[in-house]
Short mmCIF file of C-alpha atoms in Angstrom, two decimals:
data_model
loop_
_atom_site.label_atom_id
_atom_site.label_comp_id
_atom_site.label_asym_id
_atom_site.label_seq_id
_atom_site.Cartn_x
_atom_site.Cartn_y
_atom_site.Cartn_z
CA UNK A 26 101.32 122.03 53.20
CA UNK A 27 104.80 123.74 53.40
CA UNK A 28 106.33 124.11 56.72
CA UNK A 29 108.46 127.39 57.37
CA UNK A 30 109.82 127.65 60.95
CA UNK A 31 111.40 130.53 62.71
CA UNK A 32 113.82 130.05 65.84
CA UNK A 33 113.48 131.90 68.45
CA UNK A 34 109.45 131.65 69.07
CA UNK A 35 110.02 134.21 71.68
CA UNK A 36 112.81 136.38 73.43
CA UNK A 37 113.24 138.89 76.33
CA UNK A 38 116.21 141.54 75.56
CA UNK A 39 116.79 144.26 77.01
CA UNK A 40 116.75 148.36 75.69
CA UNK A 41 119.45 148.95 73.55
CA UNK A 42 120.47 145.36 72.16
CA UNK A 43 120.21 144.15 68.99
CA UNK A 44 117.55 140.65 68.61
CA UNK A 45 118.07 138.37 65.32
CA UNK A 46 115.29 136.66 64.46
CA UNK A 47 115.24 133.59 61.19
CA UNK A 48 113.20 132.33 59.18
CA UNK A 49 113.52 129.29 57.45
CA UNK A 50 111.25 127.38 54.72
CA UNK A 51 111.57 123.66 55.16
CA UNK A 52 110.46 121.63 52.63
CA UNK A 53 110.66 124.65 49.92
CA UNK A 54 112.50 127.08 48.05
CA UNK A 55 111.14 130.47 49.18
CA UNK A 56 112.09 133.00 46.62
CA UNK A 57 110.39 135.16 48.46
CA UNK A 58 110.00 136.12 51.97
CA UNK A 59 107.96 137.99 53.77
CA UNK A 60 108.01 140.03 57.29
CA UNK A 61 105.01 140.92 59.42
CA UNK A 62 104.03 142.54 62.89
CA UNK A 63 101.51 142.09 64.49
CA UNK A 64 100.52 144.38 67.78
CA UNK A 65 97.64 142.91 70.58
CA UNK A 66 94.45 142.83 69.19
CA UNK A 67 95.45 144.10 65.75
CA UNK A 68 95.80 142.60 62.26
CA UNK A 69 99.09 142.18 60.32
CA UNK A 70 101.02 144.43 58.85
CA UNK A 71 103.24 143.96 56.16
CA UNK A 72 107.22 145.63 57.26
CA UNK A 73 108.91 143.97 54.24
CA UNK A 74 109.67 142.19 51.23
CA UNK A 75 112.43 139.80 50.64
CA UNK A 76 113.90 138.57 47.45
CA UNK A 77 116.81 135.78 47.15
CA UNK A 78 120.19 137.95 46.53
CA UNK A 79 118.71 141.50 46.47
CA UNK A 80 117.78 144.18 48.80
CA UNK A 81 114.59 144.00 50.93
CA UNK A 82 111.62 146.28 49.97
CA UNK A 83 110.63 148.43 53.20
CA UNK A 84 106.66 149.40 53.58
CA UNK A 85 106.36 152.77 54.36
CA UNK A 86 107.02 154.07 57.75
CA UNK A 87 109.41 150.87 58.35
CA UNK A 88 113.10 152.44 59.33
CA UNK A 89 115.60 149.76 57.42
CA UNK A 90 118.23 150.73 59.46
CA UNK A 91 116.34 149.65 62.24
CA UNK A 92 114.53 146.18 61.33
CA UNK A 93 117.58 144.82 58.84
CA UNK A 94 116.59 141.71 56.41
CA UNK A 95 118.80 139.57 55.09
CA UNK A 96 117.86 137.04 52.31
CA UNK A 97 120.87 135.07 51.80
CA UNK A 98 119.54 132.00 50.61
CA UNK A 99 115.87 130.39 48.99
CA UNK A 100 115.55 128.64 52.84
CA UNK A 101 116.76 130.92 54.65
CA UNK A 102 115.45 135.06 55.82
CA UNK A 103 116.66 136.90 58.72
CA UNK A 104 115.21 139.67 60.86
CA UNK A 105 117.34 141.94 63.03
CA UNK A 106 116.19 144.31 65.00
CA UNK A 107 118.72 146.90 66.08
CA UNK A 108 118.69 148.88 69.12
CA UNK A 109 115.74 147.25 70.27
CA UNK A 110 113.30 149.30 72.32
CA UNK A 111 109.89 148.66 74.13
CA UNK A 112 107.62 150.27 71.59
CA UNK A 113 108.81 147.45 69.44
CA UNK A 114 107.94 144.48 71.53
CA UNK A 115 105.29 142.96 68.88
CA UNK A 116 104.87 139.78 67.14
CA UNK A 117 106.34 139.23 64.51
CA UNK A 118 105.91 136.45 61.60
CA UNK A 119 107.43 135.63 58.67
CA UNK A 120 106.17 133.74 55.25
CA UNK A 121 107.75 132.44 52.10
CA UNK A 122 106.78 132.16 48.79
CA UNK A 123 108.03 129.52 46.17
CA UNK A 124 105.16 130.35 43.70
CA UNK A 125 101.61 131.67 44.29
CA UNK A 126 101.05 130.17 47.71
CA UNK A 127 102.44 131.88 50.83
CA UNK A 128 103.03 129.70 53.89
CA UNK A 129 103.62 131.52 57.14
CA UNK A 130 105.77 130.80 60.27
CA UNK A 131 104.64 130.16 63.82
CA UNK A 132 106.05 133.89 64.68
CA UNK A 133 108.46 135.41 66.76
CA UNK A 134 107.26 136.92 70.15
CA UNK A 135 109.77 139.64 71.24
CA UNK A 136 109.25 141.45 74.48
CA UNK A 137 112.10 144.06 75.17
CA UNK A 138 112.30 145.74 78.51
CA UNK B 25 88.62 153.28 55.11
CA UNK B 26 90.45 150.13 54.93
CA UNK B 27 91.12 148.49 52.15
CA UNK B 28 89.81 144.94 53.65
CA UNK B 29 86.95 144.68 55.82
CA UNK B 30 85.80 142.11 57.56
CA UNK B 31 82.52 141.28 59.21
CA UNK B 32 81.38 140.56 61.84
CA UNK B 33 84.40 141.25 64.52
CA UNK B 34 83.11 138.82 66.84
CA UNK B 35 81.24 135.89 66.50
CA UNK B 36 79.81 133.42 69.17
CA UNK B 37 78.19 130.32 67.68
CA UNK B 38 76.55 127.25 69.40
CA UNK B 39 78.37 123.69 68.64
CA UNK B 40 76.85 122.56 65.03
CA UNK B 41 76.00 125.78 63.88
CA UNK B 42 76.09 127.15 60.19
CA UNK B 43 78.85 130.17 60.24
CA UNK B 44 79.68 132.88 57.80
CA UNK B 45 82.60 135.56 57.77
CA UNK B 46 82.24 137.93 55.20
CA UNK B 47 84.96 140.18 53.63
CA UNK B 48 85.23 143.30 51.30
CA UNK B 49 87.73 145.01 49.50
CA UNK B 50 88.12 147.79 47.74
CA UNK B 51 91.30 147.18 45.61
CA UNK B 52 92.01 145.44 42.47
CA UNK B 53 93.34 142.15 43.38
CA UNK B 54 95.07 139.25 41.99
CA UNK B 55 93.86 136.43 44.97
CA UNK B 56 92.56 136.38 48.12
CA UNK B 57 93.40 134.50 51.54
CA UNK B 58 91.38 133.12 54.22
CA UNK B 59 93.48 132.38 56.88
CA UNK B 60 93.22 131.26 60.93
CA UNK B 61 95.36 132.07 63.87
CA UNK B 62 95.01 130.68 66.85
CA UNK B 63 95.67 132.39 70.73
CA UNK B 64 99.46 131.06 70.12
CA UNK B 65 99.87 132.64 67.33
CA UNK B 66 100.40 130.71 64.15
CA UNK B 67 98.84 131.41 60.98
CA UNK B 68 97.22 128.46 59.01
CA UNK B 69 96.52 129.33 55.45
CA UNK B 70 93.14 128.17 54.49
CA UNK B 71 91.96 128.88 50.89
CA UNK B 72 93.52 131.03 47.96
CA UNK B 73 91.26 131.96 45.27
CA UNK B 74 90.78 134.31 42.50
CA UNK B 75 87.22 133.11 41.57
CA UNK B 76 84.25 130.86 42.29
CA UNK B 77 83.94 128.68 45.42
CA UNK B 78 86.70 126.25 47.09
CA UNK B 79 85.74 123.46 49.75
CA UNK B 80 88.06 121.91 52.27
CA UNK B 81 86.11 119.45 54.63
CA UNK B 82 83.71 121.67 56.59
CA UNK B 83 85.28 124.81 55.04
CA UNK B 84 83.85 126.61 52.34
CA UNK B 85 85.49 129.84 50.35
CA UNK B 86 83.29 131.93 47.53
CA UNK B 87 84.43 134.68 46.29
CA UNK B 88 82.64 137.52 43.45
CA UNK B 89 84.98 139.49 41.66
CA UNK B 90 82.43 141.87 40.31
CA UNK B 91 81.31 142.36 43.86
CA UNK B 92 84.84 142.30 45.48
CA UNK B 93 83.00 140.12 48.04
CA UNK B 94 84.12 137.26 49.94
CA UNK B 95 82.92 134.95 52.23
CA UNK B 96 84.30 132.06 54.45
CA UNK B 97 81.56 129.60 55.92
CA UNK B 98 82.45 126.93 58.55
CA UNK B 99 79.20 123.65 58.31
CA UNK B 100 78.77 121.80 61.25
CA UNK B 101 80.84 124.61 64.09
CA UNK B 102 83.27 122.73 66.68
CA UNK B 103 84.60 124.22 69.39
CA UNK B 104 88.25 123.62 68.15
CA UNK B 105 87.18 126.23 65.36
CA UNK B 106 87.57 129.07 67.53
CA UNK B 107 90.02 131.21 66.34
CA UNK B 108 90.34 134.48 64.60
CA UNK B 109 89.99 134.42 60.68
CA UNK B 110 91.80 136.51 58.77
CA UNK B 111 90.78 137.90 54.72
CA UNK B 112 93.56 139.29 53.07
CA UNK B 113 94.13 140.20 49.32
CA UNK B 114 96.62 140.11 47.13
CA UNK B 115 97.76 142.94 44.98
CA UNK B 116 100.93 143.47 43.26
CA UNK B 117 104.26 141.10 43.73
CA UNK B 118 102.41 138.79 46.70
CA UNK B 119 101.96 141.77 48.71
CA UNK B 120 98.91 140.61 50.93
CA UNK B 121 97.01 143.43 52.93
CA UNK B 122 94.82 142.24 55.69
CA UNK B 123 91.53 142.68 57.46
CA UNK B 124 91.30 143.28 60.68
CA UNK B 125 89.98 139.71 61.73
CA UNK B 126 86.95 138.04 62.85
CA UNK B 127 87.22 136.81 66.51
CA UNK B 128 84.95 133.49 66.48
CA UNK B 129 83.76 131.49 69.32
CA UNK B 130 82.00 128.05 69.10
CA UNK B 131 80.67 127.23 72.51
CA UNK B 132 80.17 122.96 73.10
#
């Protein structure tokens, strides 16, 4: 299947800094992407969704000033997350979308302190 | 109540046991995903399907529409099947909402 990678697997920052995390489809052309979090012992939830060129689409209850996406390109998705605090120490995981299938990355563990 | 539920939450099985994971949902939907993550993390998609049954090597999907019933059954458990299995659906523009998982445990 379609490989989609994100760099960094996991990262330690500290309260107040800002943590950038990518996403990047391989061996595809992900017109979409997708963001996720995922808290200890609970399912995914969707945060938002990407298109190529255009403005992410926030779930509700997701702050875009806080997590900021960035869809520059059909490989490439970013994830910032601004003034990072501990509540938001999660997992989070990314997927893209070329056509019907979705093919998801090996996630992002971020741990701020 | 959630949209997706899942049953059971946990499952133990022997090696070479017969396993089913059943899911609900209470949406309209355009496809739904089986999908496994393992203790590190990553999420393996399994099956998408909108209707009927799918097979991949020990791995079987159905799904009823009518029913909005699903079920994923593992032939022939291995202990490098434990994982947690995920159902989500599909609804509008790829948006997938999940269950909440179904720990599963094959002992050797």
């Amino acid at each position: 299947g379609a490989v989609v990678s994100q760099h960094p697997s996991w990262v330690i920052c500290k309260s107040g800094t800002s943590v950038k995390i990518e996403c990047r489809s391989l061996d595809f052309q992900a017109t979409t992407m997708f963001w996720y979090r995922q808290f200890p012992k609970q399912s995914l939830m969707l945060m938002a969704t990407s298109n190529e060129g255009s403005k992410a689409t926030y779930e509700q209850g997701v702050e875009k000033d806080k997590f900021l996406i960035n869809h520059a390109s059909l490989t490439l998705s970013t994830l910032t997350v601004t003034s990072a605090h501990p509540e938001d120490s999660s997992f989070y995981i990314c997927s893209g979308s070329g056509s019907r299938e979705q093919y998801f990355g090996p996630g992002t563990r971020l741990t701020v302190t | 109540k959630n949209e997706v539920e899942q049953s059971p939450q946990n499952l133990t099985a022997q090696e070479g046991e017969f396993i089913t994971i059943n899911c609900s949902y209470s949406v309209g939907i355009s496809a739904l995903h089986w999908l496994q993550q393992h203790p590190g993390g990553g999420i393996v998609s399994l099956f998408m399907l909108s209707s009927g049954k799918k097979k991949h090597g020990r791995l079987i999907a159905t799904i009823n529409i009518q029913e909005k019933h699903s079920s994923l059954h593992i032939t022939a458990s291995h202990p490098r099947d434990s994982a947690v299995y995920i159902c989500a659906v599909e609804t509008s523009g790829s948006r997938l909402t999940f269950g909440e998982g179904t720990q599963l445990t094959v002992n050797p």
